[in-house]
Structure formats: C-alpha cells, structure tokens
PDB file of C-alpha atoms in Angstrom:
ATOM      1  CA  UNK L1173     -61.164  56.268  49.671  1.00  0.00           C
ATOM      2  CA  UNK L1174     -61.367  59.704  50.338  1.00  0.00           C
ATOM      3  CA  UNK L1175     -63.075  62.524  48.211  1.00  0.00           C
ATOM      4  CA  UNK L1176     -59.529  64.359  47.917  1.00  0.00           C
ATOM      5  CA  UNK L1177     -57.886  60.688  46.375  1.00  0.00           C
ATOM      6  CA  UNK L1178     -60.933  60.490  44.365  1.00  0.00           C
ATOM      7  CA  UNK L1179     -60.656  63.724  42.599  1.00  0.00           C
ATOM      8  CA  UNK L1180     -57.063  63.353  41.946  1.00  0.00           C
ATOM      9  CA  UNK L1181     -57.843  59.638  40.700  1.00  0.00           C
ATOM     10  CA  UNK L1182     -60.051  61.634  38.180  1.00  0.00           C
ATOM     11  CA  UNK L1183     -58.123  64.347  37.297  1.00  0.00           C
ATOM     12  CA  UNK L1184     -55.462  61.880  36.431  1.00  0.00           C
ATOM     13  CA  UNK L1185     -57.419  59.878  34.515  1.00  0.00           C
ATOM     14  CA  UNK L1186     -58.760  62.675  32.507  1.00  0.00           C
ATOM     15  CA  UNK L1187     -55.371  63.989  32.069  1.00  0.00           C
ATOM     16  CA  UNK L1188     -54.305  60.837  30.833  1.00  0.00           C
ATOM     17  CA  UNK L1189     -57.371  60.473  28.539  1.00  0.00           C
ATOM     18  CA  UNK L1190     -56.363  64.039  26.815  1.00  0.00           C
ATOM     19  CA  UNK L1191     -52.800  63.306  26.677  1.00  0.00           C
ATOM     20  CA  UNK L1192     -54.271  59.624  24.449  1.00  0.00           C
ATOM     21  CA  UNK L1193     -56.640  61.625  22.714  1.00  0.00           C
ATOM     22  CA  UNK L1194     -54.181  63.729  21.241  1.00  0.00           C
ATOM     23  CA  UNK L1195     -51.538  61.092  20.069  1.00  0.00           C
ATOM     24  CA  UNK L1196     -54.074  59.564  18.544  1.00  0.00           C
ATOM     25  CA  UNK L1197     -55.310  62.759  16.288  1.00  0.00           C
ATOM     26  CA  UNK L1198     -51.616  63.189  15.973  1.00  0.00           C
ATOM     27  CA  UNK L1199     -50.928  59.728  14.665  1.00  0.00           C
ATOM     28  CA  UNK L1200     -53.926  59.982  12.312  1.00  0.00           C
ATOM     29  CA  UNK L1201     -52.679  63.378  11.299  1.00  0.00           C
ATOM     30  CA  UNK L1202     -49.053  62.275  10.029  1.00  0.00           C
ATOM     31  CA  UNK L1203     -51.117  58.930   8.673  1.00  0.00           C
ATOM     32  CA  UNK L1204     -52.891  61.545   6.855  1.00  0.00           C
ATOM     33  CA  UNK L1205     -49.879  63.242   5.946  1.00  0.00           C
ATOM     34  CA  UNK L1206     -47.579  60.932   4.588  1.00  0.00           C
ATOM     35  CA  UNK L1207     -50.407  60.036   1.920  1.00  0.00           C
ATOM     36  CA  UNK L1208     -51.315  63.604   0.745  1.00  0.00           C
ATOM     37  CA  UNK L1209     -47.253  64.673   0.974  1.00  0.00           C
ATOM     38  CA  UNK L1210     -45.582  61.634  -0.613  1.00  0.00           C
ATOM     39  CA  UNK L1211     -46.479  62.133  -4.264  1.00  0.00           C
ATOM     40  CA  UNK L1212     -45.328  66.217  -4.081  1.00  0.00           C
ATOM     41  CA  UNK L1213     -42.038  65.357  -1.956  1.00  0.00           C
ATOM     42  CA  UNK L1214     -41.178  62.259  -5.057  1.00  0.00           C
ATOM     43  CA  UNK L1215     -41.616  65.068  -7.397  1.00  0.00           C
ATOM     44  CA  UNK L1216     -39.805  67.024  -5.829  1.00  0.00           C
ATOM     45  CA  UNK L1217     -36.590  65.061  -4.866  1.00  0.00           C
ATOM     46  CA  UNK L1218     -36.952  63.893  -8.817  1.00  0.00           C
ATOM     47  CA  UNK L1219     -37.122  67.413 -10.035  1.00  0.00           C
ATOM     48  CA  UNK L1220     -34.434  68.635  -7.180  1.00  0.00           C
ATOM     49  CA  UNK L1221     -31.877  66.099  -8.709  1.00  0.00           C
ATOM     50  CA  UNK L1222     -32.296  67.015 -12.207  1.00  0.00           C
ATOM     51  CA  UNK L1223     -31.664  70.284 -11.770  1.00  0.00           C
ATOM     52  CA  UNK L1224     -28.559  69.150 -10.110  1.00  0.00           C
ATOM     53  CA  UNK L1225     -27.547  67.237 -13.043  1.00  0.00           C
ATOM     54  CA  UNK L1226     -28.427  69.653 -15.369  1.00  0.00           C
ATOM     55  CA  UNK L1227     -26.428  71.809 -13.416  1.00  0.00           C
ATOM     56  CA  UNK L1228     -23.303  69.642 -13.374  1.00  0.00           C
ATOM     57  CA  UNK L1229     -23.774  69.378 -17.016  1.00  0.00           C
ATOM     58  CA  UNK L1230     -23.615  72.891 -17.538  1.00  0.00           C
ATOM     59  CA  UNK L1231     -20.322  73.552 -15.957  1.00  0.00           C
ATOM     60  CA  UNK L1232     -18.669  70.477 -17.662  1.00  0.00           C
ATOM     61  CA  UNK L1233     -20.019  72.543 -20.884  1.00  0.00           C
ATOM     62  CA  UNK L1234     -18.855  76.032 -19.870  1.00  0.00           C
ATOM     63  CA  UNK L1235     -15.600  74.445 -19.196  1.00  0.00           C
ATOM     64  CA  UNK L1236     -15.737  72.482 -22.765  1.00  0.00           C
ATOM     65  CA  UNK L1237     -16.047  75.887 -24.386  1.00  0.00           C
ATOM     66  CA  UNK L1238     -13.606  77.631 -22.425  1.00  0.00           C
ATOM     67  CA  UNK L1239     -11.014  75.160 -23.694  1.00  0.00           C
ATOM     68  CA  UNK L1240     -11.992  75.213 -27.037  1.00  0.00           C
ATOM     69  CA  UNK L1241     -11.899  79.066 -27.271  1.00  0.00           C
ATOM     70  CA  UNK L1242      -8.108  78.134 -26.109  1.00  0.00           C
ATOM     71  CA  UNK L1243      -7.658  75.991 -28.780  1.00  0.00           C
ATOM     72  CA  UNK L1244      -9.294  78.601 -31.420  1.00  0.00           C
ATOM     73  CA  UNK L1245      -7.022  80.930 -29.937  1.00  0.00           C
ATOM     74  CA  UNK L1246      -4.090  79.059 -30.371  1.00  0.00           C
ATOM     75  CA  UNK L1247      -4.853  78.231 -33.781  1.00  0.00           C
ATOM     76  CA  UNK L1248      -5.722  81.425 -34.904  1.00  0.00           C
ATOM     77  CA  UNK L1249      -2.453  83.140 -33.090  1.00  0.00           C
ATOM     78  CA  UNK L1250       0.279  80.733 -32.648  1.00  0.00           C
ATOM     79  CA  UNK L1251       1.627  79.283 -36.177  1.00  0.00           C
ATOM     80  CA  UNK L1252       3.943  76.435 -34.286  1.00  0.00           C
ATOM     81  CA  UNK L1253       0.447  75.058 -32.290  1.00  0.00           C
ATOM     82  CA  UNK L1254      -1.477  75.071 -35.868  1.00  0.00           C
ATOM     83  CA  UNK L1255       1.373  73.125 -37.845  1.00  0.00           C
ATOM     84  CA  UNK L1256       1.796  70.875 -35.302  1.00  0.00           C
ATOM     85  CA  UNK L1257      -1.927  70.247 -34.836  1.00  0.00           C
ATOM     86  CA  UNK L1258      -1.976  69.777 -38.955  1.00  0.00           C
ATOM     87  CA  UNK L1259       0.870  67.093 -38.708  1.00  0.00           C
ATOM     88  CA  UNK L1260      -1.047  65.186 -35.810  1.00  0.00           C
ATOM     89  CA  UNK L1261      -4.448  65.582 -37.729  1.00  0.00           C
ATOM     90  CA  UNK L1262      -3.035  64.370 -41.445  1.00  0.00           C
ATOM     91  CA  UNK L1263      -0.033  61.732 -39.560  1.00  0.00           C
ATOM     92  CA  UNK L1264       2.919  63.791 -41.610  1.00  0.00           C
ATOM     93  CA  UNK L1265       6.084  63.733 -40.075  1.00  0.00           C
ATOM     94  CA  UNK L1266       9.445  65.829 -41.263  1.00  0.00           C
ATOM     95  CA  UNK L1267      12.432  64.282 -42.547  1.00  0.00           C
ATOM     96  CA  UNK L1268      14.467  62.387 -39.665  1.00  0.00           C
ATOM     97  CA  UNK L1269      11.959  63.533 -37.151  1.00  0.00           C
ATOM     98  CA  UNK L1270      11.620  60.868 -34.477  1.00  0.00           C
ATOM     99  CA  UNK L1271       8.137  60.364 -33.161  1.00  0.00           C
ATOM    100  CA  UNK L1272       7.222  59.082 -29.165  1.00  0.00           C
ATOM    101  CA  UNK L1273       3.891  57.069 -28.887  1.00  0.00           C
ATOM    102  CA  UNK L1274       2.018  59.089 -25.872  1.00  0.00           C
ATOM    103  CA  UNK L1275      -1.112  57.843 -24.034  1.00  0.00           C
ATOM    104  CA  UNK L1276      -4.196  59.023 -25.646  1.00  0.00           C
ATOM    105  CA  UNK L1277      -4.678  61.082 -22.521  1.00  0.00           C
ATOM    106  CA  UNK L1278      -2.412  63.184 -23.443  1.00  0.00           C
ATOM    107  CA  UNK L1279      -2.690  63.595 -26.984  1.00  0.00           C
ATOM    108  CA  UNK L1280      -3.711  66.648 -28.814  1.00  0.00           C
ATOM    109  CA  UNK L1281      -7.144  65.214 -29.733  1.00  0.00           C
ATOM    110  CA  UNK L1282     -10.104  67.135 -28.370  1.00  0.00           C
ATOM    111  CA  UNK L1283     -12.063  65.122 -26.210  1.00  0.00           C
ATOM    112  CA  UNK L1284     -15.485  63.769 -27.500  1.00  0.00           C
ATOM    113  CA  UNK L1285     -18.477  64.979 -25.766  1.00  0.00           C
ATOM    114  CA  UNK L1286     -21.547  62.971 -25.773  1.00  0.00           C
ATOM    115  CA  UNK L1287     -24.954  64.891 -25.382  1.00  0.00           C
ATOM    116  CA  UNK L1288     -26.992  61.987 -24.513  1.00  0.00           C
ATOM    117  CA  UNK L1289     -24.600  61.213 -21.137  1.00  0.00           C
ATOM    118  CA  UNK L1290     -26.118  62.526 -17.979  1.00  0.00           C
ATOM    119  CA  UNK L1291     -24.184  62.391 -14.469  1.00  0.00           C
ATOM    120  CA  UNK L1292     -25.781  61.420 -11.780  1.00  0.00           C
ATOM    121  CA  UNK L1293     -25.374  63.686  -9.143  1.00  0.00           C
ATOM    122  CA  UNK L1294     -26.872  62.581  -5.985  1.00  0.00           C
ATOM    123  CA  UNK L1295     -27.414  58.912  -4.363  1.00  0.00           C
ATOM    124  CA  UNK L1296     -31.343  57.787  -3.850  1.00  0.00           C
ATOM    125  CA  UNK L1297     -31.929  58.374  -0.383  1.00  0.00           C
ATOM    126  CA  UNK L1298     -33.479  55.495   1.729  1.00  0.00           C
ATOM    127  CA  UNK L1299     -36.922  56.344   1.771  1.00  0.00           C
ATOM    128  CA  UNK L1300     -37.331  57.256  -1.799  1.00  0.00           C
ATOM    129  CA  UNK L1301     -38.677  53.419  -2.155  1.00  0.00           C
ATOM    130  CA  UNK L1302     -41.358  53.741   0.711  1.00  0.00           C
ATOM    131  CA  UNK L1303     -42.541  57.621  -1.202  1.00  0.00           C
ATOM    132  CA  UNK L1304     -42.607  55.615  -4.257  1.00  0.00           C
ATOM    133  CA  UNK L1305     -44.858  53.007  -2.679  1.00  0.00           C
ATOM    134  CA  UNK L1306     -47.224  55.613  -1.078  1.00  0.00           C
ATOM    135  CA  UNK L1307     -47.710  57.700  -3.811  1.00  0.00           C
ATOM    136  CA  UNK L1308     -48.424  54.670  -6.285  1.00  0.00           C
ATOM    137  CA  UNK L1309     -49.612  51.757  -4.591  1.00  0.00           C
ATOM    138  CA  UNK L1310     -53.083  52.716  -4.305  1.00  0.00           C
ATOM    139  CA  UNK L1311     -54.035  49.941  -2.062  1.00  0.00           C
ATOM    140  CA  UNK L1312     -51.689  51.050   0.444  1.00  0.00           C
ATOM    141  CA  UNK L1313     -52.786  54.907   0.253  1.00  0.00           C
ATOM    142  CA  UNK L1314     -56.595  53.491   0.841  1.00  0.00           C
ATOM    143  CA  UNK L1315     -55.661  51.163   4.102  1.00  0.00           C
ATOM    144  CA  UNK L1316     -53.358  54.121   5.766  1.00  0.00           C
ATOM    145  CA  UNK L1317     -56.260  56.420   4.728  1.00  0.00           C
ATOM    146  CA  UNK L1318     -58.830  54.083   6.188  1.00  0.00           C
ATOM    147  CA  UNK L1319     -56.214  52.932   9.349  1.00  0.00           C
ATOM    148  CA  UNK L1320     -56.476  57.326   9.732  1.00  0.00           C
ATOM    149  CA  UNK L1321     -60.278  57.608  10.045  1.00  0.00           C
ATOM    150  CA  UNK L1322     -60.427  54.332  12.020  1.00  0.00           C
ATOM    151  CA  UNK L1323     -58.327  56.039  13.902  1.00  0.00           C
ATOM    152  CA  UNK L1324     -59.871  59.278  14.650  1.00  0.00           C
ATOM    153  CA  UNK L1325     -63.850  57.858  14.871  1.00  0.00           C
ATOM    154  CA  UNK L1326     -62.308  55.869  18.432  1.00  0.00           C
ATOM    155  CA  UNK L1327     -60.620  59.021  19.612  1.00  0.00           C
ATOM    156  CA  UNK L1328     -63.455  61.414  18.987  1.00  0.00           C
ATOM    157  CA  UNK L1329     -66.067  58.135  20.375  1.00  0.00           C
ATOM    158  CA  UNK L1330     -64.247  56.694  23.342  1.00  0.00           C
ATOM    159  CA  UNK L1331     -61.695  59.468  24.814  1.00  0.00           C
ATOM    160  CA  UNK L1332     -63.902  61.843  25.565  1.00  0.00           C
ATOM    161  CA  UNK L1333     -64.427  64.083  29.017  1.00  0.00           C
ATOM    162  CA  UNK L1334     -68.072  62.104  29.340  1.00  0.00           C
ATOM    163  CA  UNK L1335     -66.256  59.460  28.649  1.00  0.00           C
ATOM    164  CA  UNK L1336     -64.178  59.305  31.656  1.00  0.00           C
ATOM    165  CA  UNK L1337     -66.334  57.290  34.000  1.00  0.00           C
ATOM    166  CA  UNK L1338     -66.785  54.179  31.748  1.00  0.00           C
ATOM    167  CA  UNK L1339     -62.874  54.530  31.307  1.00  0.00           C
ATOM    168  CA  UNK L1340     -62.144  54.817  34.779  1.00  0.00           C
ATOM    169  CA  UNK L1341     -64.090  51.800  35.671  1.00  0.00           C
ATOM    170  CA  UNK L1342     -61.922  49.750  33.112  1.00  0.00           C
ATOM    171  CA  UNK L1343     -58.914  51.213  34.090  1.00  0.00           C
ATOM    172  CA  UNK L1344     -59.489  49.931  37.725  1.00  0.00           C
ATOM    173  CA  UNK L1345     -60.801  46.828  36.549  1.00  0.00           C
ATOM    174  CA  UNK L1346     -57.663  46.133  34.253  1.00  0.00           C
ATOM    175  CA  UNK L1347     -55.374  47.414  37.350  1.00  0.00           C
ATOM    176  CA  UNK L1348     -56.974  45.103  39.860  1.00  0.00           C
ATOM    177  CA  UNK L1349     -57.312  42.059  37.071  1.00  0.00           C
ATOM    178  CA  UNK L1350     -52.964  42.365  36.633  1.00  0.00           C
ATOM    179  CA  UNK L1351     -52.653  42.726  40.413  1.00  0.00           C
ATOM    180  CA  UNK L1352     -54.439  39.805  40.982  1.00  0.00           C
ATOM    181  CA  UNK L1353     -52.415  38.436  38.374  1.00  0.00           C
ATOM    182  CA  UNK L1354     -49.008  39.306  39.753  1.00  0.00           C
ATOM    183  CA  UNK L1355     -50.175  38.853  43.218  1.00  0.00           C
ATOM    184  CA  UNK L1356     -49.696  34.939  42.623  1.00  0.00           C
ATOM    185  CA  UNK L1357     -46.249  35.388  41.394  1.00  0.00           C
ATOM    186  CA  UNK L1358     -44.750  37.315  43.971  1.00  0.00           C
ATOM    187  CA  UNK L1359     -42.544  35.912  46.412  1.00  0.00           C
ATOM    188  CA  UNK L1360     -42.826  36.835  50.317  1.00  0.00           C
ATOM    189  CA  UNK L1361     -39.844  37.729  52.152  1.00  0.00           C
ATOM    190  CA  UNK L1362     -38.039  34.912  54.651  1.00  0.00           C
ATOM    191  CA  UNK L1363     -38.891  36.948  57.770  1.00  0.00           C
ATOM    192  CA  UNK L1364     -42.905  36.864  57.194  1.00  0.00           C
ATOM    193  CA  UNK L1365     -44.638  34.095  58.605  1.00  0.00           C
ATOM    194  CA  UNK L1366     -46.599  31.829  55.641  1.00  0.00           C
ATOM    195  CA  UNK L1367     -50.065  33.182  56.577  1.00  0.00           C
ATOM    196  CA  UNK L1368     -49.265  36.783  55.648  1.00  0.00           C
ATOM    197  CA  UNK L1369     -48.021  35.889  52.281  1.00  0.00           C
TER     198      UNK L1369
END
C-alpha cells in the first residue's frame, strides 16, 4: 500500500469518525431535549387549547347578547312582538284563534345557556400521549437521561482524533472478517477455471 492510499485511508477514517461523533452528540442532544422540553410544550398545547375554548365561548356569548339586546329591543319598541311574546309566555289564546304546534326550534323561547358547558375546540394531537409519558413517567425521563450520558461518555472516549488508529485497526479487521465471510458465498463465473475461484 502506498503512502498516498494510506493517507487517504486515514483521512477517511477520521472523516468518518467526526461525521459519528457528531450524530452521536446530536442524538444525545435531542435525547436531552425531549426530556427538558416535554413538560413546557404539554403546558403549553393545554394552555394553547383553552384559550381556544375560552375563545369560542366568548363569541357564542357576544352573539347570546347581541340577540338578546334584539329581543329587549323588540320588547321595548314593538307592541305586536311583546303581546305576542305575553300570550306564548302565559298559553292565552284569543277567541277563535287557531293555534299551529311548531318545532321547539323555532319557537319564541330563548335558548338556555349553560355556563358549565365548554366546547372543545381542537382534537389531541398524536403525540400528546408520548409528552404526557415523558414529562410524568419519571422512570422513563431517568433511562433517556441516562441512555443521553451513556451516550455522550463513548463519543467523547472512543471517537476521538487519537483515537483513530485503534479504530482503524478494527475497521480493517471487521472489513477483512465480512470479506472472508462473503468470500465463501460468492459464486465464480462459468468461464473461470475451478482453481481461480
């Protein structure tokens, strides 16, 4: 092997010992992550969608009070609307007056509000289950915290730059073990004689 081959071998292994290092600080990083973020995102998301509903439940009120300032309206101003609201609110009728049954939908009643109902405004998303499981389970939290540092002694231990010689020795030693390996399984062409195989 000559030097040139040699220091490319190395320069690729290195490179390729970086490139490792990093995905590993990166994996132990969003390991990391997920704990410290999970509880403050759950809040949030629970927070976010009561605002949403408290929203919702303001406009169905705003638009309960517009149509009851209607309704005052129309009692204080229009004399037919009131006597007719008094006959449907004390059952009188008039002499031969004929009365049609109507749907309570579109009676004159005004429609009952209950304070205690809340709508619910937006659908659980699918990882609300797994934040709910990192930021309470504590016995999860610990092993992802522990799988992190586990994680980040080996990088900082075994990929380092005087590192690389010890790693390049079982990197050859790996390649040559699976070449051996798949050496026995590979077929030779027709056209070879058997000794060359």
């Amino acid at each position: 092997m000559s030097v040139n081959q040699n220091q490319n071998e190395e320069s690729r292994i290195g490179w390729m010992i970086s490139l490792t290092f990093w995905i590993l600080l990166f994996i132990a990083a969003s390991l990391f992550a997920a704990v410290v973020l999970a509880p403050r995102y759950l809040s949030y998301l629970n927070l976010r969608n009561e605002y949403l509903t408290n929203q919702v439940q303001l406009v169905s009120l705003e638009n309960q009070v517009e149509y009851l300032k209607e309704i005052a309206h129309s009692l204080e101003n229009d004399p037919e609307f009131r006597s007719e609201v008094a006959r449907i609110d004390f059952d009188a009728t008039s002499p031969g007056e004929e009365r049609i049954a109507v749907e309570p939908d579109h009676a004159l009643d005004v429609p009952e509000w209950n304070p205690h109902l809340k709508a619910s405004v937006t659908s659980r998303a699918w990882y609300i289950p797994m934040l709910g499981v990192l930021s309470e389970n504590q016995k999860v939290r610990s092993s992802i915290l522990l799988t992190a540092a586990v994680i980040i002694v080996l990088a900082f231990t075994f990929l380092h730059e005087s590192q690389t010689p010890q790693l390049e020795t079982v990197t050859r030693s790996t390649r040559n073990l699976f070449s051996v390996l798949l050496s026995r399984y590979q077929v030779c062409d027709e056209h070879l004689e058997d000794d060359e195989c």
